[in-house]
Amino acid sequence: MIDIYNLLAEIVGEQHVSNHKEERYFYGCDPGLTPPHEPDYVVMPETTEEVQQIVKLANKEKIPIVPKGGGLALTGLVIPQKGGIVIDMKRMGKILEVNEKSRYVVVEGGVTHGMLQNYLKKHHPKLRHSIPDSPAISTVVGNAVIHGQGRLTQQYGFNSDMVSGLEVVLPTGEICRIGSHSISSQHWFSKGAPWPDLSGLFLGWFGTTGIITKLGLRLYPCKKMRDVMVFLTDKIELVPDIILKLTHTEMTEDIVVNEQPLPPRMKGNIYILIIITGDSDEELDFKRKIIWDALWDIFESRDGGFLSVPADMKPPLLEMPSRDVVRFADVRKGGGFEYSGPIIPLEKYPEFITKQKELVSKYNLSYSATSRVIAGGHCMMYAFAFTFNRADPDEMDRIRKALREAAEFTVEQGGMMWKPTIEEQKMIIERMDPNTLKIMKKIKELLDPNGIMNPGNWEA
Amino acid sequence: MLQLNFDPAKCIACKTQDCLVKCQYLRLDKDKAKTEMQKIINGEDSFVLHDCVTCYACEEYCKMGNHPFYLIVERQEGKGILPAPRSIATMWINQCEPRGRFTVGKVKERALSFCFIPIFPLWATGKLFDGIASSYIMGEEFFCNAVFLHYAKMSVIKDRLPKVIENIAKLGIKELICLHDECYGTFNSLAPAYGMKVPFKTTHYFEYLYEKLKELKDEIKPLNVKLAYQRPCSNRLSPKTQHFVDDIFNLIGAHRVKREYVGENALCCAEVIRMGQGYKIADDVQKRNLEDMVKAGAEYCVFNCPMCYLSIGDKVSKRGLKPIHIIDLCKMAIGEKTAPGV
Ligand SMILES: Cc1cc2nc3c(=O)[nH]c(=O)nc-3n(C[C@H](O)[C@H](O)[C@H](O)COP(=O)(O)OP(=O)(O)OC[C@H]3O[C@@H](n4cnc5c(N)ncnc54)[C@H](O)[C@@H]3O)c2cc1C
Ligand code: SF4
């Protein structure tokens, strides 16, 4: 019988492999509702070559592999459904290059958003990346793999749209370069265009088609100043129109829409956070006025208005990532948090918020509905977010049911489930155009002939 | 049902119609003012009800003590005229609702009212508050609710204020030192205007500071600085307290600069105006106000109201003046605080 543990130890060193109960327990669960399932081994490689050797070994022995970043996707995507090896990417934590002129960075597969944020602040203060509101230990790659969204998503699209190249270890062990650097190893400015964009073979696949060991990411100008405006309305049906008017100005960085019953000041209104940036007071002032004017008719009709935000209230609203989001995630205490964040057409917002309220009262849940506008308003992420106490199985069950109903509702409304659970993936697959599904299957079989990569996910 | 003590006969007898003639936002001559006030009294529509920016000033302008502004608010509410978007009023109503999260210090007969403004406990420290800092009340249960004057919600005030008075009285407080003008104005103008009895004495914190500084006279080192004072909207409810600003400045050796926008002609911080009327009027008010401070040669802008401070402190700073709250200014004079930066 072949000794996988020792073979893994030979690759990564004994300190960086484990089959101990503690590690297996820890790597067998996430903060969400998916039931735990333990891996057999956990490894922490440091180089692409080590990843390659692990993958080759696993492919030869047909052992499942699950790549893991921060493990914060919350929907069970890093829970090894069939055991096997969890590859924790955190030791691959080098920021390899920043190109200030073409504005991109190349990072290793385990670099976290927090590391990149601090690095840029210190070494390249004129550049920034799109920071999500997930805790700072979430990884740039994990976030791109699930098509995450961040502070620059309203302007530039999903964080995955900002990818400018990949290095991937394929399930069969080859190292593959995707994008401009496939032809010239120094240049990571494009992930595909003007040629076939092969990044689509890996982004959105939840680690089922390969392990990303390096990633190029577009960076954007970091303006000297940021400010926040808060628009309140009690008319849910006006929200799509408000967003349309706001995005028409092309003046905003981020637009986040919040609806929640607590704290009491938030009850009964929709809060629309509008972030603006500028290099001078004049620039900010100009933007502020354009934004005011864009919503002037709603203001005059008294259906909505801007809150004067005192100076002491601004820092928490401008903070990246937002501590308030993390605080909400644990508001029930007991470490449970899951949100399904369907990507929905803008005009569907009122239907989704109505559905959320219906679910909340039906299942007696605490909630927050946070939505982020994507790419100038073509769509938005609508978070059915629930926090729970892991020691309360009844509450967990009620949330499971609510999320299930939310998923069904999303599909009915033509929305796309974001980072779907395996159960939700099945729901999607059942409804998918058969020819689309056929392509997905062919890709999967071609890239991962032995089906070792994150099994259970995207399986027809 | 609480009724406003408003006497139409006083308006008819009034020779000046100052309440509306002096208004800094609406242009009315004496005749027009009389006509519009009559309409308001009669319960008819008037453009005043729509265009009023809720600066509170007519309460001060009316020398007959007839509460024109409270009447305006009553009429706005009665007619469903919204001086600000509904959502802003809703936010205040929900935020200020008592929900049992108040704190009460070691309350003695004399106590400080911190409203529910978190910065007050940080300011009410040091020698100026020796012996009283721990005797305080704080929370929505003690909140004066005057803010609803800005949102045509007199009904909320009438509903909540009697309970607030009762809550304070129940603690055995005989003298309440109000750290916020709104609080003092409420107990000395708004409550009596509706015949509400306030069974405890209220002292404006200006008076308290003045008396305390006199006690600490030997420790005062004259500041020798030039100051502009930012008068808040709510001070219009208690104009008699204004002299304390000069009294305090004199005691601490500070010089108040000569300004156009002073006393009755003062301009408010305009952030409430921004929410209700939009940025154009608010920006104009703030620009005129700050330019006046600069032109007058002020080094400091001294705040009374913490909300004004938080709202325009940054802007003041950008114009090269040092924003400071009057409590901190007094602390500077007795050596408890160093001068702030711009
Ligand atoms: C409080 C809170 C707030 C959040 N806010 C946001 C937000 O604003 N925006 C947002 O986008 N998300 C948000 N999230 C969700 C999530 O945490 C982030 O998207 C996070 O960036 C995911 O990264 P991760 O490293 O945790 O990924 P993981 O959960 O570790 O992995 C995600 C998926 O990618 C795969 N994967 C990981 N690494 C690799 C690799 N190297 N190669 C191939 N596949 C890989 C995994 O197998 C898994 O399928 C939030 C979560 C929380 C808890
Ligand atoms: S409150 Fe101010 S704006 Fe309104 S009428 Fe009185 S003085 Fe004029």
Coordinates of N, CA and C in Angstrom, one line a residue, chain A residues 225 232-235 263-269 271 281 285 289 292-293 296 299 301-312, chain B residues 82-88 90-92 94-95 97 99 118 270-280 283 307 310-311 314 318:
Chain A
M225 N -8.3 61.2 -2.0 CA -9.4 61.3 -1.0 C -10.6 60.4 -1.4
L232 N -31.2 58.0 1.4 CA -32.2 57.2 2.1 C -33.5 57.3 1.3
T233 N -34.1 56.2 1.2 CA -35.5 56.2 0.6 C -36.3 55.2 1.3
D234 N -37.6 55.5 1.4 CA -38.5 54.4 2.0 C -39.3 53.8 0.9
K235 N -39.0 54.1 -0.3 CA -39.7 53.5 -1.4 C -38.8 52.4 -2.2
P263 N -29.3 48.4 13.3 CA -29.8 49.2 14.5 C -31.1 50.0 14.1
P264 N -31.9 50.4 15.1 CA -33.2 51.0 14.8 C -33.2 52.1 13.8
R265 N -32.1 52.9 13.7 CA -32.1 54.0 12.8 C -32.2 53.5 11.4
M266 N -31.9 52.3 11.1 CA -31.9 51.7 9.7 C -33.3 51.2 9.4
K267 N -34.2 51.1 10.4 CA -35.5 50.5 10.1 C -36.3 51.4 9.2
G268 N -37.0 50.7 8.3 CA -38.0 51.4 7.4 C -37.4 52.2 6.2
N269 N -36.1 52.1 6.1 CA -35.5 52.8 4.9 C -34.5 51.9 4.2
Y271 N -30.9 52.2 2.6 CA -29.7 53.1 2.7 C -28.8 52.8 1.5
D281 N -10.3 68.7 -3.0 CA -11.6 69.1 -2.5 C -12.6 69.5 -3.7
D285 N -16.1 67.9 -4.5 CA -17.3 68.8 -4.5 C -18.0 68.7 -5.8
K289 N -21.9 67.4 -6.2 CA -23.0 68.2 -6.8 C -23.7 67.4 -8.0
W292 N -25.9 64.8 -6.4 CA -27.1 65.5 -5.8 C -28.1 65.8 -7.0
D293 N -27.6 66.4 -8.0 CA -28.4 66.8 -9.1 C -29.1 65.6 -9.8
W296 N -32.1 64.8 -7.8 CA -32.8 66.0 -7.3 C -34.3 65.8 -7.4
F299 N -35.4 63.8 -4.5 CA -35.3 64.6 -3.3 C -36.5 65.6 -3.2
S301 N -39.4 65.4 -4.5 CA -40.7 64.8 -4.3 C -40.8 64.3 -2.9
R302 N -39.7 64.4 -2.1 CA -39.6 64.0 -0.7 C -39.6 62.5 -0.6
D303 N -39.4 61.7 -1.7 CA -39.3 60.3 -1.6 C -38.0 59.8 -1.2
G304 N -37.0 60.6 -1.1 CA -35.7 60.2 -0.7 C -34.8 61.4 -0.5
G305 N -33.8 61.2 0.3 CA -32.9 62.4 0.6 C -31.5 61.9 1.0
F306 N -30.6 62.9 1.0 CA -29.3 62.6 1.5 C -29.2 62.9 2.9
L307 N -28.5 62.0 3.6 CA -28.3 62.2 5.1 C -27.0 63.0 5.2
S308 N -27.0 64.0 6.1 CA -25.8 64.7 6.3 C -25.0 63.8 7.3
V309 N -23.8 63.3 6.8 CA -23.1 62.3 7.6 C -22.0 63.1 8.4
P310 N -22.2 63.1 9.7 CA -21.1 63.8 10.5 C -19.8 63.1 10.4
A311 N -18.7 63.9 10.5 CA -17.4 63.4 10.3 C -17.1 62.1 11.0
D312 N -17.6 62.0 12.3 CA -17.2 60.8 13.0 C -17.9 59.5 12.5
Chain B
L82 N -43.7 68.5 4.0 CA -42.5 67.9 4.5 C -41.3 68.8 4.3
P83 N -40.7 69.4 5.4 CA -39.5 70.2 5.3 C -38.3 69.4 4.9
A84 N -38.4 68.1 5.0 CA -37.3 67.3 4.6 C -37.9 65.9 4.1
P85 N -37.1 65.2 3.3 CA -37.6 63.9 2.8 C -38.1 63.0 4.0
R86 N -39.2 62.3 3.7 CA -39.8 61.4 4.7 C -38.7 60.5 5.4
S87 N -37.9 59.9 4.5 CA -36.9 58.9 5.0 C -36.0 59.5 6.1
I88 N -35.7 60.8 6.0 CA -34.8 61.4 7.0 C -35.5 61.5 8.3
T90 N -38.0 59.6 9.2 CA -38.2 58.3 9.8 C -36.9 57.8 10.5
M91 N -35.8 58.1 9.9 CA -34.5 57.7 10.5 C -34.4 58.3 11.9
W92 N -34.7 59.6 12.0 CA -34.6 60.3 13.4 C -35.6 59.7 14.3
N94 N -36.9 56.7 14.4 CA -36.5 55.4 14.9 C -35.2 55.5 15.8
Q95 N -34.3 56.3 15.4 CA -33.0 56.4 16.1 C -33.3 56.9 17.5
E97 N -36.0 56.7 19.4 CA -37.0 56.0 20.2 C -36.4 55.4 21.4
R99 N -35.4 52.9 24.1 CA -35.4 51.4 24.0 C -34.6 50.8 25.2
P118 N -22.4 60.7 22.2 CA -21.3 60.0 22.9 C -20.1 60.9 23.2
A270 N -26.0 74.8 8.9 CA -26.6 74.5 7.6 C -26.7 73.0 7.2
E271 N -26.3 72.1 8.1 CA -26.4 70.7 7.6 C -27.9 70.2 7.7
V272 N -28.7 70.8 8.5 CA -30.1 70.4 8.5 C -30.7 71.0 7.2
I273 N -30.3 72.2 6.9 CA -30.8 72.8 5.7 C -30.4 72.0 4.5
R274 N -29.2 71.4 4.5 CA -28.8 70.6 3.4 C -29.7 69.4 3.2
M275 N -30.1 68.8 4.3 CA -31.0 67.6 4.2 C -32.4 68.0 3.7
G276 N -32.8 69.2 4.1 CA -34.2 69.6 3.8 C -34.3 70.3 2.5
Q277 N -33.4 71.2 2.3 CA -33.5 72.1 1.1 C -32.5 71.8 0.0
G278 N -31.5 71.0 0.3 CA -30.5 70.7 -0.7 C -29.2 71.4 -0.6
Y279 N -28.3 71.1 -1.4 CA -26.9 71.6 -1.2 C -26.7 73.0 -1.6
K280 N -27.6 73.5 -2.5 CA -27.3 74.9 -3.0 C -27.4 75.9 -1.9
D283 N -24.7 75.1 0.9 CA -23.3 75.6 0.5 C -23.2 77.1 0.6
M307 N -23.1 68.8 17.1 CA -23.5 68.5 15.8 C -22.9 69.5 14.8
L310 N -19.3 68.6 14.4 CA -19.0 67.4 13.6 C -19.3 67.7 12.1
S311 N -20.3 68.6 11.9 CA -20.7 68.9 10.6 C -19.8 69.8 9.8
D314 N -14.5 70.2 9.9 CA -13.5 70.0 8.8 C -13.4 71.2 7.9
K318 N -10.3 73.6 7.0 CA -9.8 73.8 5.7 C -9.7 75.3 5.3

